[in-house]
Short mmCIF file of C-alpha atoms in Angstrom, two decimals:
data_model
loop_
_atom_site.label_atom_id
_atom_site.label_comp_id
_atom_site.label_asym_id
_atom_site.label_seq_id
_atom_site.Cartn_x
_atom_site.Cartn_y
_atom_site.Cartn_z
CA UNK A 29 -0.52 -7.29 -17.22
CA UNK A 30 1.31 -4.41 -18.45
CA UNK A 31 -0.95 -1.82 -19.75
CA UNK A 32 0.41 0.88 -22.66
CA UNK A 33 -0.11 3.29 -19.66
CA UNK A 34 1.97 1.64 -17.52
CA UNK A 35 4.69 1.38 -20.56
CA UNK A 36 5.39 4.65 -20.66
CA UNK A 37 5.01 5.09 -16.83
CA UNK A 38 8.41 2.71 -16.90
CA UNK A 39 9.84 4.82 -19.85
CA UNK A 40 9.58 7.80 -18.12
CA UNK A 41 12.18 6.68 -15.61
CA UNK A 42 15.07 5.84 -18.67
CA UNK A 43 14.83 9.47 -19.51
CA UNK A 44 18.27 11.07 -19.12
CA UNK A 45 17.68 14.52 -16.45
CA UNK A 46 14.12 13.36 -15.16
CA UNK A 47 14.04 12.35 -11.54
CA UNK A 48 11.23 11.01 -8.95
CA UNK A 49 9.78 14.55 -8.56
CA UNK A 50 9.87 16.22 -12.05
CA UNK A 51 8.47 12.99 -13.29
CA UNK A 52 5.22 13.64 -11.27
CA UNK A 53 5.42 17.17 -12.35
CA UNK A 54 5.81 15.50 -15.97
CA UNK A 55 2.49 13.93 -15.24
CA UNK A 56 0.64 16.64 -13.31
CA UNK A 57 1.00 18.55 -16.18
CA UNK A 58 0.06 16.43 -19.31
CA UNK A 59 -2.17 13.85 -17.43
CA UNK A 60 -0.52 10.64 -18.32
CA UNK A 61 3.10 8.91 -19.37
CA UNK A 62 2.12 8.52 -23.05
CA UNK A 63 1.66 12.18 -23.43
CA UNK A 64 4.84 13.38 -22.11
CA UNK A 65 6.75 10.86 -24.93
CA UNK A 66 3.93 12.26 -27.40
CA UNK A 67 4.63 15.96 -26.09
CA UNK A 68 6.13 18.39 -28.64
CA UNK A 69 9.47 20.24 -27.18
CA UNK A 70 8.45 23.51 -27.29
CA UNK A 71 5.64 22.39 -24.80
CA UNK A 72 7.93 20.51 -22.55
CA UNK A 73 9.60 23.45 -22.20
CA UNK A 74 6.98 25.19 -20.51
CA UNK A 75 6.97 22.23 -17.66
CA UNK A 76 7.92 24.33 -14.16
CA UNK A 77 11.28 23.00 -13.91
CA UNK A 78 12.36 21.73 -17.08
CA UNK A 79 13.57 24.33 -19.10
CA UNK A 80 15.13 24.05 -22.71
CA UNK A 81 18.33 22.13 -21.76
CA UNK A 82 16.42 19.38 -20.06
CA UNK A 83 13.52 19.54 -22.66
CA UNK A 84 16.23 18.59 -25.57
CA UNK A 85 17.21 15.80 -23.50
CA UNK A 86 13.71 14.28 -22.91
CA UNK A 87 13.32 14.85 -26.60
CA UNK A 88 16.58 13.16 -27.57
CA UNK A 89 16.62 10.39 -24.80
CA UNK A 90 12.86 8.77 -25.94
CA UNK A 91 13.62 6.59 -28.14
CA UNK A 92 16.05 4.46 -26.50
CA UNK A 93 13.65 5.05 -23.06
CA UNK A 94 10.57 2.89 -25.03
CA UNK A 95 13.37 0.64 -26.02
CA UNK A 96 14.63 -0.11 -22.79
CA UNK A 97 11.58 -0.16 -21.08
CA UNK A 98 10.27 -2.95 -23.74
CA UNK A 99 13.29 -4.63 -22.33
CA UNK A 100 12.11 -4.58 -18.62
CA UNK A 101 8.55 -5.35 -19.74
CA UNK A 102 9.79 -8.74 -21.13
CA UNK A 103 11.74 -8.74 -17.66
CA UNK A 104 9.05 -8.34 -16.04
CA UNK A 105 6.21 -10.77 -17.57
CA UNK A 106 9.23 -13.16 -17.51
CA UNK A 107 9.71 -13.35 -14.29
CA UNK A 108 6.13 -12.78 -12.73
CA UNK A 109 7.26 -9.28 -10.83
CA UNK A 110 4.62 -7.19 -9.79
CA UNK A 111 4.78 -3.39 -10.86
CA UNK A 112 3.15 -0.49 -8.63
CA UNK A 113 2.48 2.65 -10.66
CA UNK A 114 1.99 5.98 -8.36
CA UNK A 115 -0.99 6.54 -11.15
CA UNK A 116 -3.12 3.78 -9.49
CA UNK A 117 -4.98 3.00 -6.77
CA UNK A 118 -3.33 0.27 -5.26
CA UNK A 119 0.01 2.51 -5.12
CA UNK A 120 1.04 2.18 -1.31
CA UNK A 121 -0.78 5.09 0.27
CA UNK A 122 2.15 5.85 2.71
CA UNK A 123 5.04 6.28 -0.20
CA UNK A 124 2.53 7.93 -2.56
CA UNK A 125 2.35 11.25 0.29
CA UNK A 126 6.51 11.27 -0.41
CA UNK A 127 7.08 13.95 -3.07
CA UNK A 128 10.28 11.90 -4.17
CA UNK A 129 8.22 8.79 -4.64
CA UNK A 130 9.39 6.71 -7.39
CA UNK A 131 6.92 6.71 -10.33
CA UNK A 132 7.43 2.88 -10.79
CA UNK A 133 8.55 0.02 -8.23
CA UNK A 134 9.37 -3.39 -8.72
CA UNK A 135 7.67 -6.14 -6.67
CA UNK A 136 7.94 -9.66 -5.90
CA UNK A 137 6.01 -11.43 -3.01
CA UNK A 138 2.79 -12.30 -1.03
CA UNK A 139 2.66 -9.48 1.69
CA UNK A 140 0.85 -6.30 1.45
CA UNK A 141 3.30 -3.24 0.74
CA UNK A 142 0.16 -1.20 2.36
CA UNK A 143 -1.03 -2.69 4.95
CA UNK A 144 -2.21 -1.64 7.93
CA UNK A 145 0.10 -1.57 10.61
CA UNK A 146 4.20 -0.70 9.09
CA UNK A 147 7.38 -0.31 10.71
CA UNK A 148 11.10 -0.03 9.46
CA UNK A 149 13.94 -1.80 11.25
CA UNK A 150 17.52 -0.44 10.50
CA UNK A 151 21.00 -0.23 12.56
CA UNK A 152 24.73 -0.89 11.82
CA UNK A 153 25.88 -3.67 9.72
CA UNK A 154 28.07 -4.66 12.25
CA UNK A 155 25.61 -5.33 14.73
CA UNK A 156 26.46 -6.41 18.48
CA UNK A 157 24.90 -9.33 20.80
CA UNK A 158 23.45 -5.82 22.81
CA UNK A 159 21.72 -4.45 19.27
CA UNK A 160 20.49 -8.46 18.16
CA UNK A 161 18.60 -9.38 21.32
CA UNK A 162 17.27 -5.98 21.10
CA UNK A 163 15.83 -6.64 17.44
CA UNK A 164 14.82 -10.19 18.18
CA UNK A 165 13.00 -9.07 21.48
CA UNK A 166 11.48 -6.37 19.68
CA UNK A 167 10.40 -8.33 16.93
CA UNK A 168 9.03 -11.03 18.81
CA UNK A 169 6.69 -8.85 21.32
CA UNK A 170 5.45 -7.10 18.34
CA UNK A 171 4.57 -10.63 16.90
CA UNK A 172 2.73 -11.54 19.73
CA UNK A 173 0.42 -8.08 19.57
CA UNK A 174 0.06 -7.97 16.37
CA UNK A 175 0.20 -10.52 14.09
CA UNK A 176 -0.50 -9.42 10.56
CA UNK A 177 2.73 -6.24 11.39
CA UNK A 178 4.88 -5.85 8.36
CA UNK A 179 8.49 -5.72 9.36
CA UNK A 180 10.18 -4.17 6.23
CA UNK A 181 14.36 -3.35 6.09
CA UNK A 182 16.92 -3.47 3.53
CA UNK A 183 18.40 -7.20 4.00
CA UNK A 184 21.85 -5.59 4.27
CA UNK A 185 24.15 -7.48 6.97
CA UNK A 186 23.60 -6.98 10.80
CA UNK A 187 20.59 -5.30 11.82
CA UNK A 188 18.68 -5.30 8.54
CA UNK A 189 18.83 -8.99 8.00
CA UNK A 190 18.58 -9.62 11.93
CA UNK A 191 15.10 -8.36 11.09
CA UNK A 192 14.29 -9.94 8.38
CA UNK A 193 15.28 -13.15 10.14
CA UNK A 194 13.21 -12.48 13.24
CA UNK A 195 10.10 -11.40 11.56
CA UNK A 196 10.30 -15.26 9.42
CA UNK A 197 10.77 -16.96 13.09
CA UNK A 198 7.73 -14.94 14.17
CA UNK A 199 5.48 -15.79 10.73
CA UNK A 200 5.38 -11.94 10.29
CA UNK A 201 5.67 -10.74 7.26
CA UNK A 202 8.75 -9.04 6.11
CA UNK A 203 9.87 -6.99 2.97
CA UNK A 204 13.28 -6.24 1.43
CA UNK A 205 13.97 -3.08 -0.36
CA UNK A 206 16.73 -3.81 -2.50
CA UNK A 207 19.30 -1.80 -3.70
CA UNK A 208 19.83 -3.53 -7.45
CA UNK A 209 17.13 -4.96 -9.75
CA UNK A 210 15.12 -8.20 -8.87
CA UNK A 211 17.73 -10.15 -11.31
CA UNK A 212 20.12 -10.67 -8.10
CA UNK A 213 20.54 -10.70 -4.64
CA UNK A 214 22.88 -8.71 -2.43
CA UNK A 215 24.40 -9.38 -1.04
CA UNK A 216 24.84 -13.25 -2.14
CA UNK A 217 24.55 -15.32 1.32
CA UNK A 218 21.60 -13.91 2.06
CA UNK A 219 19.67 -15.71 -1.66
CA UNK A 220 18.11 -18.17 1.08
CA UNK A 221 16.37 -15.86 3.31
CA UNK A 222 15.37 -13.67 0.28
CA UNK A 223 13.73 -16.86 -0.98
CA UNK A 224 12.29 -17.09 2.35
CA UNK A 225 10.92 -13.78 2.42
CA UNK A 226 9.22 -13.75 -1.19
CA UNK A 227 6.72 -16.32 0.36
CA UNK A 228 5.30 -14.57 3.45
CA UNK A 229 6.67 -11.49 2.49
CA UNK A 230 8.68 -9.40 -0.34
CA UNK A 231 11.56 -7.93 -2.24
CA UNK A 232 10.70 -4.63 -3.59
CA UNK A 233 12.96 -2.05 -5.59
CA UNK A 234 12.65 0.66 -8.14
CA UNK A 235 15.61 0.02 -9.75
CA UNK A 236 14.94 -2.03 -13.05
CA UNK A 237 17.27 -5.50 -14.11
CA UNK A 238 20.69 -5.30 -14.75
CA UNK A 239 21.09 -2.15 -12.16
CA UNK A 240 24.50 -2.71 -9.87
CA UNK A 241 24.20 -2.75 -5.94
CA UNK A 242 26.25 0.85 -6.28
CA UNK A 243 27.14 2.72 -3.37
CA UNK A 244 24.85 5.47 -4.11
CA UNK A 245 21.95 3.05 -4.90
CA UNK A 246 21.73 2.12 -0.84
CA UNK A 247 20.98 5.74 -0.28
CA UNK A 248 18.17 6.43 -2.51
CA UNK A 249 16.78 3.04 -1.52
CA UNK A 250 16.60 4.49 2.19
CA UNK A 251 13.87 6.96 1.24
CA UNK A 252 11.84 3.45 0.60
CA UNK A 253 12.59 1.92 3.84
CA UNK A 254 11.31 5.45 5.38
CA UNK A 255 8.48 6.08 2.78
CA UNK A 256 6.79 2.96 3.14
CA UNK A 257 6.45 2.55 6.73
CA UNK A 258 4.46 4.04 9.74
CA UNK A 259 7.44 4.56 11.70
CA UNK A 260 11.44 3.83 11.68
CA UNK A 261 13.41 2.37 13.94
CA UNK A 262 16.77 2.68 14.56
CA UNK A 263 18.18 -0.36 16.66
CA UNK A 264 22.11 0.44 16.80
CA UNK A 265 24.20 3.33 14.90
CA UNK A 266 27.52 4.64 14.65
CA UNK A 267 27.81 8.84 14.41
CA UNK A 268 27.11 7.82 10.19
CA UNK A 269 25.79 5.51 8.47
CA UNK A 270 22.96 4.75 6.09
CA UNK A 271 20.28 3.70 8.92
CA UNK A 272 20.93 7.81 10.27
CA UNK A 273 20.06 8.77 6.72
CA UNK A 274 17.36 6.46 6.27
CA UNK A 275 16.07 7.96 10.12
CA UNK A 276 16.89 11.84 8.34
CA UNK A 277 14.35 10.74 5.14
CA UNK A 278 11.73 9.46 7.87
CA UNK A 279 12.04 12.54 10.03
CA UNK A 280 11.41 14.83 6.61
CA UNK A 281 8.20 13.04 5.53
CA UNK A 282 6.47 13.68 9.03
CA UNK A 283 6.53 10.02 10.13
CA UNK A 284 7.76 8.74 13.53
CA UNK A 285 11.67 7.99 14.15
CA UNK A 286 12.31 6.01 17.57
CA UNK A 287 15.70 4.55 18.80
CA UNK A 288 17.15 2.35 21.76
CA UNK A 289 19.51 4.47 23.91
CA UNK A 290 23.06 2.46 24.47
CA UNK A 291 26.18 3.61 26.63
CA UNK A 292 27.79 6.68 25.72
CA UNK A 293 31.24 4.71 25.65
CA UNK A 294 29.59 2.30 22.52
CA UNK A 295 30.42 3.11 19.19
CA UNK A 296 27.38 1.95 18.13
CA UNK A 297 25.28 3.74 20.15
CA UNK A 298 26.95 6.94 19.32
CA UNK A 299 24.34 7.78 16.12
CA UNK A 300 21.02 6.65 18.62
CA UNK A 301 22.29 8.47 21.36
CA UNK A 302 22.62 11.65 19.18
CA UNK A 303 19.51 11.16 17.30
CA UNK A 304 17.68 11.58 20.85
CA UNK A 305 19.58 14.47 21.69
CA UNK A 306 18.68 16.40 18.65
CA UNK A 307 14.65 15.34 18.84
CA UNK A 308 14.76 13.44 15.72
CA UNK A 309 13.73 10.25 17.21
CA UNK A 310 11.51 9.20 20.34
CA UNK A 311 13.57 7.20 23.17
CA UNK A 312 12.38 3.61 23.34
CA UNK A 313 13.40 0.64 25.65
CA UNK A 314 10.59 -1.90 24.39
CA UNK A 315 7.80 -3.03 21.91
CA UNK A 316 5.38 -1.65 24.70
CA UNK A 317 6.91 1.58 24.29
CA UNK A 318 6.94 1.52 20.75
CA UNK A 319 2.86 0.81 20.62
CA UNK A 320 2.43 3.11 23.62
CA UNK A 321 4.15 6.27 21.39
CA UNK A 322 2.25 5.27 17.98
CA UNK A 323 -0.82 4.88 19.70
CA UNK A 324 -1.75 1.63 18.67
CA UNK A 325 -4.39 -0.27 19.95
CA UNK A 326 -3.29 -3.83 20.54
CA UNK A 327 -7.12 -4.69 20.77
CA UNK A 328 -8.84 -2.76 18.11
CA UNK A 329 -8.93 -4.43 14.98
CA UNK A 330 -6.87 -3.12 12.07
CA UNK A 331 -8.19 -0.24 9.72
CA UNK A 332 -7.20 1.12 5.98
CA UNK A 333 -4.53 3.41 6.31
CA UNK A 334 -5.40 4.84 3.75
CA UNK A 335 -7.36 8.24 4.04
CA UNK A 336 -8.87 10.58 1.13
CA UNK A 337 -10.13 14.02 1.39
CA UNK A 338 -12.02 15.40 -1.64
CA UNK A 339 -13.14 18.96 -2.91
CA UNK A 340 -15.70 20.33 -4.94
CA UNK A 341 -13.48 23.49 -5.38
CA UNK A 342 -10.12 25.45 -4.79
CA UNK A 343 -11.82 27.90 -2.70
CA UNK A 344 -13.54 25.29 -0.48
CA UNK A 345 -10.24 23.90 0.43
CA UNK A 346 -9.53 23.87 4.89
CA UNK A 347 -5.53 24.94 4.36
CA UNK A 348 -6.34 27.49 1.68
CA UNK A 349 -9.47 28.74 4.45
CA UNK A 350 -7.09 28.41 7.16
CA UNK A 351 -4.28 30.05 4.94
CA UNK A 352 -6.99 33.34 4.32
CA UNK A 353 -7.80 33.55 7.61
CA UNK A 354 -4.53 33.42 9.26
CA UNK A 355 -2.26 34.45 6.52
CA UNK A 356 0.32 31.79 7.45
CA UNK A 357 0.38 29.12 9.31
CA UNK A 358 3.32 26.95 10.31
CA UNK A 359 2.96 23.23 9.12
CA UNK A 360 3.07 21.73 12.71
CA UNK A 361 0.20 23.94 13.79
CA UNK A 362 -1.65 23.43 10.60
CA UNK A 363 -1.57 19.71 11.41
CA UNK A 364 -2.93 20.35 15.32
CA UNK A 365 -5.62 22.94 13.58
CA UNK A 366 -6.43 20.59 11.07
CA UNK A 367 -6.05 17.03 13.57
CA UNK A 368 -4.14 15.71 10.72
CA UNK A 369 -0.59 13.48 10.96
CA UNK A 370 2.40 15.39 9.41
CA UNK A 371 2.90 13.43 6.85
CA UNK A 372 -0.67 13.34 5.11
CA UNK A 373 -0.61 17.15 5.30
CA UNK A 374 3.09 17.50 3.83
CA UNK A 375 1.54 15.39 0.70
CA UNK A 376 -1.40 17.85 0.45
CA UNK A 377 0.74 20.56 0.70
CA UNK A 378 3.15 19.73 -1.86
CA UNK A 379 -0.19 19.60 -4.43
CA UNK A 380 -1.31 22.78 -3.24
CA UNK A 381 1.93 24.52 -3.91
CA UNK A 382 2.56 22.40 -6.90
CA UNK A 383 -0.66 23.88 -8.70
CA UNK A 384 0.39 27.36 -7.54
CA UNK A 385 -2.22 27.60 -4.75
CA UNK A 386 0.33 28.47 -1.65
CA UNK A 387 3.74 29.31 -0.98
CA UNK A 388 6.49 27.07 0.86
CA UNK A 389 8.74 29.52 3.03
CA UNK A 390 11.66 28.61 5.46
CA UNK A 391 10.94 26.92 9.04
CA UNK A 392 8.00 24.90 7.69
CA UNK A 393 5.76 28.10 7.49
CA UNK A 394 3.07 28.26 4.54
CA UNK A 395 1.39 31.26 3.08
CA UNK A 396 -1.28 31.65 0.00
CA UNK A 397 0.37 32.78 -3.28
#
């Protein structure tokens, strides 16, 4: 059911100059969607980061935004899609700590975008018999340890569908984030396994109906692949390509990149090998390696991911008592002092600075403000 909330949660991404982060700060700031559509200019204005050019184009751009999100509303209900709103609990924990989170995302399937034990899968498009029985293997000893894994990948060609395909074989369940709106499929031969999917798994997007599988669409959907997922792995890659960028997102959100080595002659082992040799992403030859490195318990039964820390006051706050002690702290020592992954500290950092309470400064270092 589509709330009015939730409405204006989907207008709010049809207006023109507001993007995945100033839309949160949007909301921060007046408390819900509705207001910022209700908001007079003069106080949009006064939104850290809008400024009067951007105001007048909120102002001017929300009437055709309602309008258009009516449209995807009837789209929606139509079509039985799912929507996730970042303003609700059952938001995906994982993508909710990603400042660039989308505000909105389409969904249609069984699986659990949060559940307990994610990983990514991406590589080339032109994958090799080397980089398929890797994914397959991979894949299917992760099947056999645990069960209930979510396999989630783009359903491009080669590695991403290789995936998809392996996790079905396996009964895991598997999500697609797609580039485009849920009115299509690309690309076209792979409608069947999409169908496939969107019974033990998903296809998710936050692009609404109608949207085009544009080049520049596969990029932002990487930060989903990345976002959503305890860890991403990179099976096969040229020196570029979108799974390197995708591996880039996952590596600046805190969460764990890992990568098969391959000859130093193979073009598509070029972007793993190099990946390793700059420390973005942990040297695997196996699922057991994989588990060993995440620390995953092939015994223990699964537990909510998700984790909430709540204060009584500012003041009372461990980084801003750790940040008055020390003076600064660097994040990756703040996340030792504080036995906290990365990426949950990165999201409570970006509220802290957000409502003015500390200061980001180069090389990851944090200071009070």
């Amino acid at each position: 059911m589509i709330t009015d909330e939730r409405f204006y949660l989907i207008g709010l991404t049809f207006l023109k100059g507001v993007g995945d982060v100033l839309a949160r700060h949007l909301l921060q700031y007046f408390g819900s969607a509705e207001e910022v559509f209700k908001a007079k200019r003069s106080f949009l204005e006064k939104v850290p980061g809008i400024g009067v050019y951007t105001a007048e184009q909120i102002e001017n751009a929300r009437t055709g935004a309602l309008e258009r999100a009516e449209k995807e509303v009837s789209f929606i209900d139509k079509n039985k899609i799912r929507l996730y709103a970042i303003t609700e609990d059952d938001y995906p924990c994982r993508l909710k700590e990603c400042q660039d989170a989308p505000v909105v995302f389409y969904y249609k399937g069984h699986a659990d975008p949060d559940a307990a034990k994610i990983i990514s899968i991406v590589g080339t498009r032109r994958i090799s018999d080397y980089g398929r029985k890797l994914t397959e293997t991979l894949v299917g000893d992760l099947s056999a340890m645990f069960p209930d894994l979510l396999i989630v990948s783009g359903l491009a060609y080669g590695v991403d569908v290789c995936a998809h395909r392996s996790a079905l074989k396996k009964n895991l369940p598997t999500i697609g984030v797609l580039a485009h709106g849920l009115d299509r499929i690309y690309p076209a031969v792979h409608r069947n396994i999409a169908a496939g999917m969107i019974e033990t798994g998903g296809l998710l997007t936050d692009f609404v109906s109608g949207t085009n599988p544009d080049r520049e669409n596969f990029l932002r959907r990487n930060r989903l692949v990345a976002g959503l997922s305890d860890a991403t792995i990179v099976v096969e890659s040229a020196e570029k390509g979108g799974s390197l960028v995708t591996a880039d997102i996952a590596f600046s959100y805190g969460r764990d990149v890992y990568t098969f080595p391959g000859r130093v002659t193979d073009e598509f082992s070029a972007g793993c090998n190099r990946l390793i040799q700059m420390n973005k992403a942990g040297l695997i030859g196996s699922a057991k390696d994989l588990v060993m490195s995440l620390c995953w318990d092939a015994g223990a039964k699964a537990q909510p991911v998700q984790q909430s820390i709540d204060f009584q006051e500012k003041s009372d706050h461990p980084i801003i008592r750790l940040l008055t002690e020390k003076g600064m702290f660097q994040i990756n020592d703040l996340a030792a002092e504080m036995n906290l992954p990365v990426h949950r500290l990165s999201s409570m950092l970006f509220e802290l600075e957000l409502e003015g309470y500390i200061k980001a400064l180069p090389g990851g270092i944090y200071k009070l403000n």
